[in-house]
mmCIF file of C-alpha atoms and ligand atoms in Angstrom:
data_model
loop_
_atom_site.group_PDB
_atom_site.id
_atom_site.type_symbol
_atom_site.label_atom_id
_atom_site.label_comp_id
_atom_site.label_asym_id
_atom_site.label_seq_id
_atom_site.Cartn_x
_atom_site.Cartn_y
_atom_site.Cartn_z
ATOM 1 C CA UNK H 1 -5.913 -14.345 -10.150
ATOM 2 C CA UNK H 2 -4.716 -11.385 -8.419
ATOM 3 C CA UNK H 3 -5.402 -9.694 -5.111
ATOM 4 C CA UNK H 4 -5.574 -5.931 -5.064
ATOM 5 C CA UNK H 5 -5.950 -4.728 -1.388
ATOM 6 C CA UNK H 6 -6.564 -1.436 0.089
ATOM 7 C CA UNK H 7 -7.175 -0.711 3.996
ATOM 8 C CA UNK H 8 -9.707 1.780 3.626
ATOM 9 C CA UNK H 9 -13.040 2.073 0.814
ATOM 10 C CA UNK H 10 -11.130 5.338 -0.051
ATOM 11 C CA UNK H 11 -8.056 3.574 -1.271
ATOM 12 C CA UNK H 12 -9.944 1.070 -3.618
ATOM 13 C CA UNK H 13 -13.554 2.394 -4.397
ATOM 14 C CA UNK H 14 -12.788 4.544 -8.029
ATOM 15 C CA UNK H 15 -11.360 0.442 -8.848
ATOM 16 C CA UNK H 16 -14.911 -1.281 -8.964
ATOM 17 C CA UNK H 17 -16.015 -0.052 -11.799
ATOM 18 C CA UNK H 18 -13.257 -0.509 -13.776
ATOM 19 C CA UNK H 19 -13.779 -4.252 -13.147
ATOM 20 C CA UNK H 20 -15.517 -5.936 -15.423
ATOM 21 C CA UNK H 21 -18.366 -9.156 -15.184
ATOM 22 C CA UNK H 22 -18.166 -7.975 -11.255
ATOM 23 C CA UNK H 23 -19.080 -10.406 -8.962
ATOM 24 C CA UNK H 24 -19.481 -9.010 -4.999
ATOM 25 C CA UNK H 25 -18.684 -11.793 -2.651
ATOM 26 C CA UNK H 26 -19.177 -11.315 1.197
ATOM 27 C CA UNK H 27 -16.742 -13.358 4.063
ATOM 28 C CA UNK H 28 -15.195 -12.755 7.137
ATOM 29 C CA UNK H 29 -16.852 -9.101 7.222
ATOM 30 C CA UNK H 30 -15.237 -8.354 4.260
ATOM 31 C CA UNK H 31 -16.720 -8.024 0.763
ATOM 32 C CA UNK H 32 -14.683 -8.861 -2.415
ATOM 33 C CA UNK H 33 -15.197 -7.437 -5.684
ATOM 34 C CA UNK H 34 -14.335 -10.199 -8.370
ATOM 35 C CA UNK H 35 -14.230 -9.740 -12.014
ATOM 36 C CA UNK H 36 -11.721 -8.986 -15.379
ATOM 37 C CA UNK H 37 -9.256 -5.793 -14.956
ATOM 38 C CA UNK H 38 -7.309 -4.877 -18.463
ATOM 39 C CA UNK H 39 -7.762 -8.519 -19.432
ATOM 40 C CA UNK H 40 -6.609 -10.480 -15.834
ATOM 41 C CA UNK H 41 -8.396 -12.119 -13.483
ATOM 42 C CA UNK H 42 -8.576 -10.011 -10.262
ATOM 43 C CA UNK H 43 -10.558 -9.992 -6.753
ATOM 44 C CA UNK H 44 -10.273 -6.328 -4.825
ATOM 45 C CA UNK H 45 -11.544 -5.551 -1.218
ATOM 46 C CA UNK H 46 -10.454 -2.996 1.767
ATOM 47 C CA UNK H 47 -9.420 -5.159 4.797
ATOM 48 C CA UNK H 48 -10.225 -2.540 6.817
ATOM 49 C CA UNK H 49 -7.406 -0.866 8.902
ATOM 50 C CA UNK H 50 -4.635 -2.773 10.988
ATOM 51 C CA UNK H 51 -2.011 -5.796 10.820
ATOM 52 C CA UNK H 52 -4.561 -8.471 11.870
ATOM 53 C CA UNK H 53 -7.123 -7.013 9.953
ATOM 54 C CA UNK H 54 -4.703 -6.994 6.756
ATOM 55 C CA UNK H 55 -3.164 -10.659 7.530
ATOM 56 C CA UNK H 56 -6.958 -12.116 7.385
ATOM 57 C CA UNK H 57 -8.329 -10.530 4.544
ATOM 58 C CA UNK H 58 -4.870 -11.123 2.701
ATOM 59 C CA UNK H 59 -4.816 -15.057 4.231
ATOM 60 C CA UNK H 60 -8.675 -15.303 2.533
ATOM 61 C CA UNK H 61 -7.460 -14.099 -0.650
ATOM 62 C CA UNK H 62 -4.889 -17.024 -0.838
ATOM 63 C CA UNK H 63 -7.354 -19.383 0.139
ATOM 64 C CA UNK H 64 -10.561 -18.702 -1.132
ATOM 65 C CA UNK H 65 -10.081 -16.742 -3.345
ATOM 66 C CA UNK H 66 -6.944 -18.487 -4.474
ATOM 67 C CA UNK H 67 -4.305 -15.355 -5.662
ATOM 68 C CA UNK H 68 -1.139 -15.815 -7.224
ATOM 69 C CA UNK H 69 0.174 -12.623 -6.243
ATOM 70 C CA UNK H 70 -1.045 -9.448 -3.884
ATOM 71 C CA UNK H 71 -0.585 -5.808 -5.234
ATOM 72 C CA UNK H 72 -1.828 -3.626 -2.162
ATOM 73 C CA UNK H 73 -2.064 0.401 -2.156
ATOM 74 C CA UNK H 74 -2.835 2.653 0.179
ATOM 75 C CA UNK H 75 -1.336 5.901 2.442
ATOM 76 C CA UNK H 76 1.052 6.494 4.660
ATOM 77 C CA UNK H 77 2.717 8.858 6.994
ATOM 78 C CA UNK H 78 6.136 10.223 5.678
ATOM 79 C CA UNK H 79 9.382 9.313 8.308
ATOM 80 C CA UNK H 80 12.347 10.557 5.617
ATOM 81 C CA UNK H 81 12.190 13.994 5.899
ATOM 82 C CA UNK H 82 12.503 14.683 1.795
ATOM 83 C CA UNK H 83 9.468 13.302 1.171
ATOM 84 C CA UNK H 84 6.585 15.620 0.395
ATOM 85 C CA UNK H 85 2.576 14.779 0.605
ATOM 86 C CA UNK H 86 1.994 13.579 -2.877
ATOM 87 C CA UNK H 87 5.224 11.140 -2.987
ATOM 88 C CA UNK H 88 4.950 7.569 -3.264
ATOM 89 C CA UNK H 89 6.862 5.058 -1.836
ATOM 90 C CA UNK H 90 6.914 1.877 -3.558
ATOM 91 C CA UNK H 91 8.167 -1.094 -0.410
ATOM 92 C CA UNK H 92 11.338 -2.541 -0.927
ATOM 93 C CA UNK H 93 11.961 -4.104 2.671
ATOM 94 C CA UNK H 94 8.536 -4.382 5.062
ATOM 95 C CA UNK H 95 9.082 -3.951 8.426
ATOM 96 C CA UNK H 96 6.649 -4.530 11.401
ATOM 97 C CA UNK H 97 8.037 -1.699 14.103
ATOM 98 C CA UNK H 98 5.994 -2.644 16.996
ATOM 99 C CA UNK H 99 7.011 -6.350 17.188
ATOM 100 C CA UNK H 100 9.556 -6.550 19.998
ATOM 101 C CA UNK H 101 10.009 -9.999 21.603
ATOM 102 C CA UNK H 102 13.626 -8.769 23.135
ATOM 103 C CA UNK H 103 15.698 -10.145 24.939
ATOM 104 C CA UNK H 104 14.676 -13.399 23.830
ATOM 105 C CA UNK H 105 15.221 -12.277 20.560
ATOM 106 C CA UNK H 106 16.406 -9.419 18.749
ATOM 107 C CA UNK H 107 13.988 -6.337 18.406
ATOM 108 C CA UNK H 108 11.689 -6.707 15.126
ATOM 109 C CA UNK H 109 12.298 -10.091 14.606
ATOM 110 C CA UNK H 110 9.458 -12.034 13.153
ATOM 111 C CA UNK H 111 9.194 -15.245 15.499
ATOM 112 C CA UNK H 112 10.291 -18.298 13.968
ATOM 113 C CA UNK H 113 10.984 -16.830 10.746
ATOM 114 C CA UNK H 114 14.613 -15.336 11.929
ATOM 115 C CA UNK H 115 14.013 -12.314 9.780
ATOM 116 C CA UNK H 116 13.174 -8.684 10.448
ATOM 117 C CA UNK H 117 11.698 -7.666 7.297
ATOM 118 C CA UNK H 118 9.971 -9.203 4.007
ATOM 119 C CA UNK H 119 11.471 -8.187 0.835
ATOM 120 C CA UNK H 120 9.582 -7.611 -2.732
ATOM 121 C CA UNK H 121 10.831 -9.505 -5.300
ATOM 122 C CA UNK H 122 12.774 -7.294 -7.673
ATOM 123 C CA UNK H 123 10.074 -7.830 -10.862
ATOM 124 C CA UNK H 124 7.651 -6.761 -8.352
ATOM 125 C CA UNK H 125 9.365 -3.622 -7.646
ATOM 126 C CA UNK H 126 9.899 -2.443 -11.281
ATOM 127 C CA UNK H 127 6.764 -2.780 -12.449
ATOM 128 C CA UNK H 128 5.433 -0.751 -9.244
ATOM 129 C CA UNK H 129 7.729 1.710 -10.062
ATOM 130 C CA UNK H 130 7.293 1.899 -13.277
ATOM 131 C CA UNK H 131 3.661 2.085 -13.003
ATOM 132 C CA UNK H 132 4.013 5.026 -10.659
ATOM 133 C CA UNK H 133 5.798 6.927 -13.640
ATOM 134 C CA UNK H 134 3.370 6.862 -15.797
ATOM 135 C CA UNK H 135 0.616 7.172 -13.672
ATOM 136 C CA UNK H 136 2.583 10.835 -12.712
ATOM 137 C CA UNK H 137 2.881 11.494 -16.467
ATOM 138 C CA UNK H 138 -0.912 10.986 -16.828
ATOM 139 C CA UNK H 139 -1.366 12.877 -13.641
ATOM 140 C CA UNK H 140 -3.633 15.345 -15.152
ATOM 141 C CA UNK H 141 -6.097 12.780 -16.216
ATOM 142 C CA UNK H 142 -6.799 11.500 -12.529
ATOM 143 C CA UNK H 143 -5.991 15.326 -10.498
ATOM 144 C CA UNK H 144 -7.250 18.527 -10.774
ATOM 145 C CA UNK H 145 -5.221 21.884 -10.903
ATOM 146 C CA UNK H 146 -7.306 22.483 -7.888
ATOM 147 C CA UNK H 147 -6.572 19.591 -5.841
ATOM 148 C CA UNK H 148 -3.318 19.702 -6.647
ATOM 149 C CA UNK H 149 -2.514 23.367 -5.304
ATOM 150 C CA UNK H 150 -4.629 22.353 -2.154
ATOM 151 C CA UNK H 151 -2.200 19.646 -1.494
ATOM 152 C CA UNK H 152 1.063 21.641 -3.084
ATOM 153 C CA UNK H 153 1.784 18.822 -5.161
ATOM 154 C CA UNK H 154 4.022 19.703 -7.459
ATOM 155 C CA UNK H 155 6.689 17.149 -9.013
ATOM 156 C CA UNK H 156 5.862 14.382 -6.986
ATOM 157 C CA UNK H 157 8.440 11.888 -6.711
ATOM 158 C CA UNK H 158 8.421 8.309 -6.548
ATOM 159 C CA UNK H 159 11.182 6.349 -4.249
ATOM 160 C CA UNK H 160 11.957 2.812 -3.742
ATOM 161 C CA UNK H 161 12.530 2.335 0.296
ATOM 162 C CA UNK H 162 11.480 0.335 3.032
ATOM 163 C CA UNK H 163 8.076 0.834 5.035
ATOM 164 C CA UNK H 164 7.417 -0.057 8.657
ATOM 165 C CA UNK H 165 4.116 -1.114 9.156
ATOM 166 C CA UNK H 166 2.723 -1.328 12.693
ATOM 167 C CA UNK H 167 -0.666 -1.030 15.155
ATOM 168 C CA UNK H 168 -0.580 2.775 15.584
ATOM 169 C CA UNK H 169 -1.688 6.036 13.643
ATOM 170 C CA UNK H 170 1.685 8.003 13.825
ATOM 171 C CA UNK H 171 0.766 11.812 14.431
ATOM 172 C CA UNK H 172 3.512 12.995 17.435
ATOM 173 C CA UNK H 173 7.302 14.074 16.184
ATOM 174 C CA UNK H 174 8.838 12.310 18.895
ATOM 175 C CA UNK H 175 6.818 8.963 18.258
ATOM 176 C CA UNK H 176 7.866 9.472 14.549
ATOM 177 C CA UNK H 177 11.512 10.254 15.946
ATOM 178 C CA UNK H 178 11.661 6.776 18.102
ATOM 179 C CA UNK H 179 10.112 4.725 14.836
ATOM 180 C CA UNK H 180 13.253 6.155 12.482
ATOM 181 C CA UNK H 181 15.845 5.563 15.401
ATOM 182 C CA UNK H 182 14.980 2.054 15.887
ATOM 183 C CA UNK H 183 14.565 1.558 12.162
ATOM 184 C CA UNK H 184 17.049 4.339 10.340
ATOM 185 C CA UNK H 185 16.164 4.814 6.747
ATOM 186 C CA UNK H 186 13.006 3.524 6.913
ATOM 187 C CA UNK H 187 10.693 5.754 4.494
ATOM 188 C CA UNK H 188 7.498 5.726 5.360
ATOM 189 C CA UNK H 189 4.975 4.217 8.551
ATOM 190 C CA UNK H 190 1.621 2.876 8.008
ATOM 191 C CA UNK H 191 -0.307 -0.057 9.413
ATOM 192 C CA UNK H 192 -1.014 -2.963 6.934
ATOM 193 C CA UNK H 193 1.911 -3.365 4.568
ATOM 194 C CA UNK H 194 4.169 -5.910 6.527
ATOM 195 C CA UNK H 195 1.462 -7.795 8.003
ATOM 196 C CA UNK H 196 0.101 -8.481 4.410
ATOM 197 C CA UNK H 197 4.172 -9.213 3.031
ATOM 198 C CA UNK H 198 4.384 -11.629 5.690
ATOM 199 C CA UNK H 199 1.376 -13.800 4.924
ATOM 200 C CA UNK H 200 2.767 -13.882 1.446
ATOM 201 C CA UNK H 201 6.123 -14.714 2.089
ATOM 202 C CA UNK H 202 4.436 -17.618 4.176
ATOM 203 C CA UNK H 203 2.335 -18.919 1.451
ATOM 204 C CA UNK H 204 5.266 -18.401 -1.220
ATOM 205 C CA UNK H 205 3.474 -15.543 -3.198
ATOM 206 C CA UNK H 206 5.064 -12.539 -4.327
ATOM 207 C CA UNK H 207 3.292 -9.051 -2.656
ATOM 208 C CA UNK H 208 4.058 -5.582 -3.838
ATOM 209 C CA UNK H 209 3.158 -2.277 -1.113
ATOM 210 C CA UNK H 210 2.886 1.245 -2.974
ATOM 211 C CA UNK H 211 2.140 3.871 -0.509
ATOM 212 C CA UNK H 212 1.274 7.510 -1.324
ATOM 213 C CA UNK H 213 2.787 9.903 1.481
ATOM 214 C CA UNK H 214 -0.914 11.468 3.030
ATOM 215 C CA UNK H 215 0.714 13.449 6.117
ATOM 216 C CA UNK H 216 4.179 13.636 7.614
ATOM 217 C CA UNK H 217 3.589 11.472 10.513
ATOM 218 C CA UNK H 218 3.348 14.343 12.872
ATOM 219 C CA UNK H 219 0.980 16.569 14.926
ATOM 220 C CA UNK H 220 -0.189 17.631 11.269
ATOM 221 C CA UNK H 221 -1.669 14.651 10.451
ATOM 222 C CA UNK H 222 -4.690 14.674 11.799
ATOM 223 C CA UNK H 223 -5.758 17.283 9.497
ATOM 224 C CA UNK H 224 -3.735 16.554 6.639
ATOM 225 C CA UNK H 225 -4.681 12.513 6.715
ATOM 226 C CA UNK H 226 -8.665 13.039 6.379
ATOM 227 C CA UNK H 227 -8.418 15.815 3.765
ATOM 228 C CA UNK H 228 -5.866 13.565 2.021
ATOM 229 C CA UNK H 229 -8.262 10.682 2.167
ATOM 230 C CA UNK H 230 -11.493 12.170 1.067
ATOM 231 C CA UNK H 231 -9.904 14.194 -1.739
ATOM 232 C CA UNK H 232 -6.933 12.152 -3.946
ATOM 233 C CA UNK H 233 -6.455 9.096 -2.048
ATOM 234 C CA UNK H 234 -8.516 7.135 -4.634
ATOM 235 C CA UNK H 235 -7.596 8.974 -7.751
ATOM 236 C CA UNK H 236 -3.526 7.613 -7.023
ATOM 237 C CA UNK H 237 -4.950 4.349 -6.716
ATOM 238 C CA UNK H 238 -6.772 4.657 -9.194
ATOM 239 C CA UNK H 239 -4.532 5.478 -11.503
ATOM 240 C CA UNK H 240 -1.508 3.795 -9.920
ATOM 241 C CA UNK H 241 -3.154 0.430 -10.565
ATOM 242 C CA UNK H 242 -4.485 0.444 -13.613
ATOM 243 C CA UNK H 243 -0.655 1.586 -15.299
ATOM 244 C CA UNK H 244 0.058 -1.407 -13.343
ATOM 245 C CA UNK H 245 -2.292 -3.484 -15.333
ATOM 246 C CA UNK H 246 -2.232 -1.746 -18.140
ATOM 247 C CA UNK H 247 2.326 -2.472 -18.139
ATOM 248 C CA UNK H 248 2.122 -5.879 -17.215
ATOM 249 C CA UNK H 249 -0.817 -6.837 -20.247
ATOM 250 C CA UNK H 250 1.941 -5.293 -22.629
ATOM 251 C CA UNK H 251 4.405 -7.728 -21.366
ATOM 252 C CA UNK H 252 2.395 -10.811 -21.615
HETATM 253 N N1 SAH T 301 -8.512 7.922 12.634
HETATM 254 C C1 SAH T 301 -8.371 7.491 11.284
HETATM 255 C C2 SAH T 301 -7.594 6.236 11.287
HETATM 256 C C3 SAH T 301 -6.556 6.305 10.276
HETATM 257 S S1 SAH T 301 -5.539 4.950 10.271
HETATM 258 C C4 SAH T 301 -9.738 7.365 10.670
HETATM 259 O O1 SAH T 301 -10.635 7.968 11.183
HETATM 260 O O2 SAH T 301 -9.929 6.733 9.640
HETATM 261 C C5 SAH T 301 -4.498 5.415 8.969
HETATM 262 C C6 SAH T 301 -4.567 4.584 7.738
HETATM 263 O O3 SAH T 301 -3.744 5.190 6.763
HETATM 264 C C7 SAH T 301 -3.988 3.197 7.925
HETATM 265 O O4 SAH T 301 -4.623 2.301 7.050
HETATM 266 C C8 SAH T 301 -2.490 3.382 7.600
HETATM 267 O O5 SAH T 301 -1.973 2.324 6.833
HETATM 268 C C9 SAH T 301 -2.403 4.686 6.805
HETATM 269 N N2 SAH T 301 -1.629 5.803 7.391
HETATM 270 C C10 SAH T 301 -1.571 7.028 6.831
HETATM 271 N N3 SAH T 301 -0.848 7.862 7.590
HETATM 272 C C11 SAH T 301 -0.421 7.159 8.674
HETATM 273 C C12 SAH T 301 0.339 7.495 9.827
HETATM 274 N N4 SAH T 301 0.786 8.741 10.020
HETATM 275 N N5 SAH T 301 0.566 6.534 10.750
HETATM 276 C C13 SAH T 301 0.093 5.279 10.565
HETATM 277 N N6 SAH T 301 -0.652 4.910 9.491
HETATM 278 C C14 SAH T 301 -0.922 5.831 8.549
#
């Protein structure tokens, strides 16, 4: 069984019905969709916005649920100034940039678990990629001319980079500005992606983030976020996850 995650209806909604035998499940104020997708076993739901918020719904997956694995996609503001609305970021190393226990230990560092990050397996990562590519290729089928001028998406590209993932809707320069000094080469910010990585790296289960760049993290995002979300949000999703499904039935 697989998890597929989103934080917000937006991010997972154009999913459902391409689930079949769908089964709705309601728990913890969440409510899972559970059914067949391109031939696997899969449960979807938002978790609704936020680290804790993420960590339950992604800790109920494991548990009642009982995933194997955790593919989670979603937005996110852009840190690395290259990247362009459109882009998509696919989460090598997750980083949670508002945990700071210093000086009893050093800045970002997960208690207990002497690490600062959660990395994604390298098969994970491929596949995301890959998946990305052809969803772009297929763009057409999942984007309109239209919506694509409105967001002056042109050649989106798709990176492979570390996310910080923390408790706080990014939309200043100089917040964005402290977030890339603390954590230089981080890509992109958002606020689910570690929190999920970490329950997954605690119950031994691999997790894979793919983020598509909404706004640039700056005073522009509170208008570009919304009109982001309403519009295409889904549609990358959308498509993002079935190539995903659709590549790793092929290699079965
Ligand atoms: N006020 C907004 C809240 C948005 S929270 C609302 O009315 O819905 C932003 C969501 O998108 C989170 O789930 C986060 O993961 C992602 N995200 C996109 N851009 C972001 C940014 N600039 N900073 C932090 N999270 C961002």
């Amino acid at each position: 069984m697989i998890g597929i995650m989103g934080a917000m209806p937006e991010e997972i909604r154009h999913l459902i019905p391409h689930i079949q035998q769908v089964s709705r499940k309601e728990s913890g104020m969440r409510e899972y969709f559970q059914g067949i997708l391109h031939d696997t076993p899969v449960v979807l739901v938002f978790s609704r916005m936020g680290k804790v918020a993420a960590a339950t719904t992604a800790t109920n997956l494991i548990l009642e649920f009982g995933v194997e694995e955790i593919i989670f996609t979603g937005v996110a503001g852009a840190l690395h100034p290259e990247l362009r609305i459109g882009d998509v970021v696919v989460g090598q190393h997750l980083y949670q940039h508002d945990m700071d226990a210093s000086p009893i230990m050093p800045r970002f560092e997960i208690p207990l678990l002497e690490r600062q990050y959660f990395e994604t397996p390298r098969l994970q990562t491929d596949r995301a990629m890959a998946a990305v590519r052809r969803f772009f290729e297929k763009m057409d089928a999942y984007i309109s001319e239209a919506e694509k001028t409105q967001f002056n998406i042109q050649a989106p590209a798709v990176v492979l980079g570390d996310i910080a993932s923390g408790d706080v809707f990014v939309s200043a320069h100089a917040h964005k500005e402290a977030i890339s000094e603390g954590l230089p080469g981080v890509q992109c910010v958002e606020m689910e992606g570690a929190a999920v990585a970490q329950v997954c790296y605690e119950f031994e289960i691999p997790c894979t983030v793919i983020r598509t760049i909404s706004d640039a993290a700056n005073e522009s995002s509170e208008v570009d976020f919304p009109r982001f979300i309403e519009t295409i949000a889904s549609n990358y999703s959308e498509g993002i996850v079935l190539e995903w499904f659709r590549q790793r039935k092929d290699l079965i």
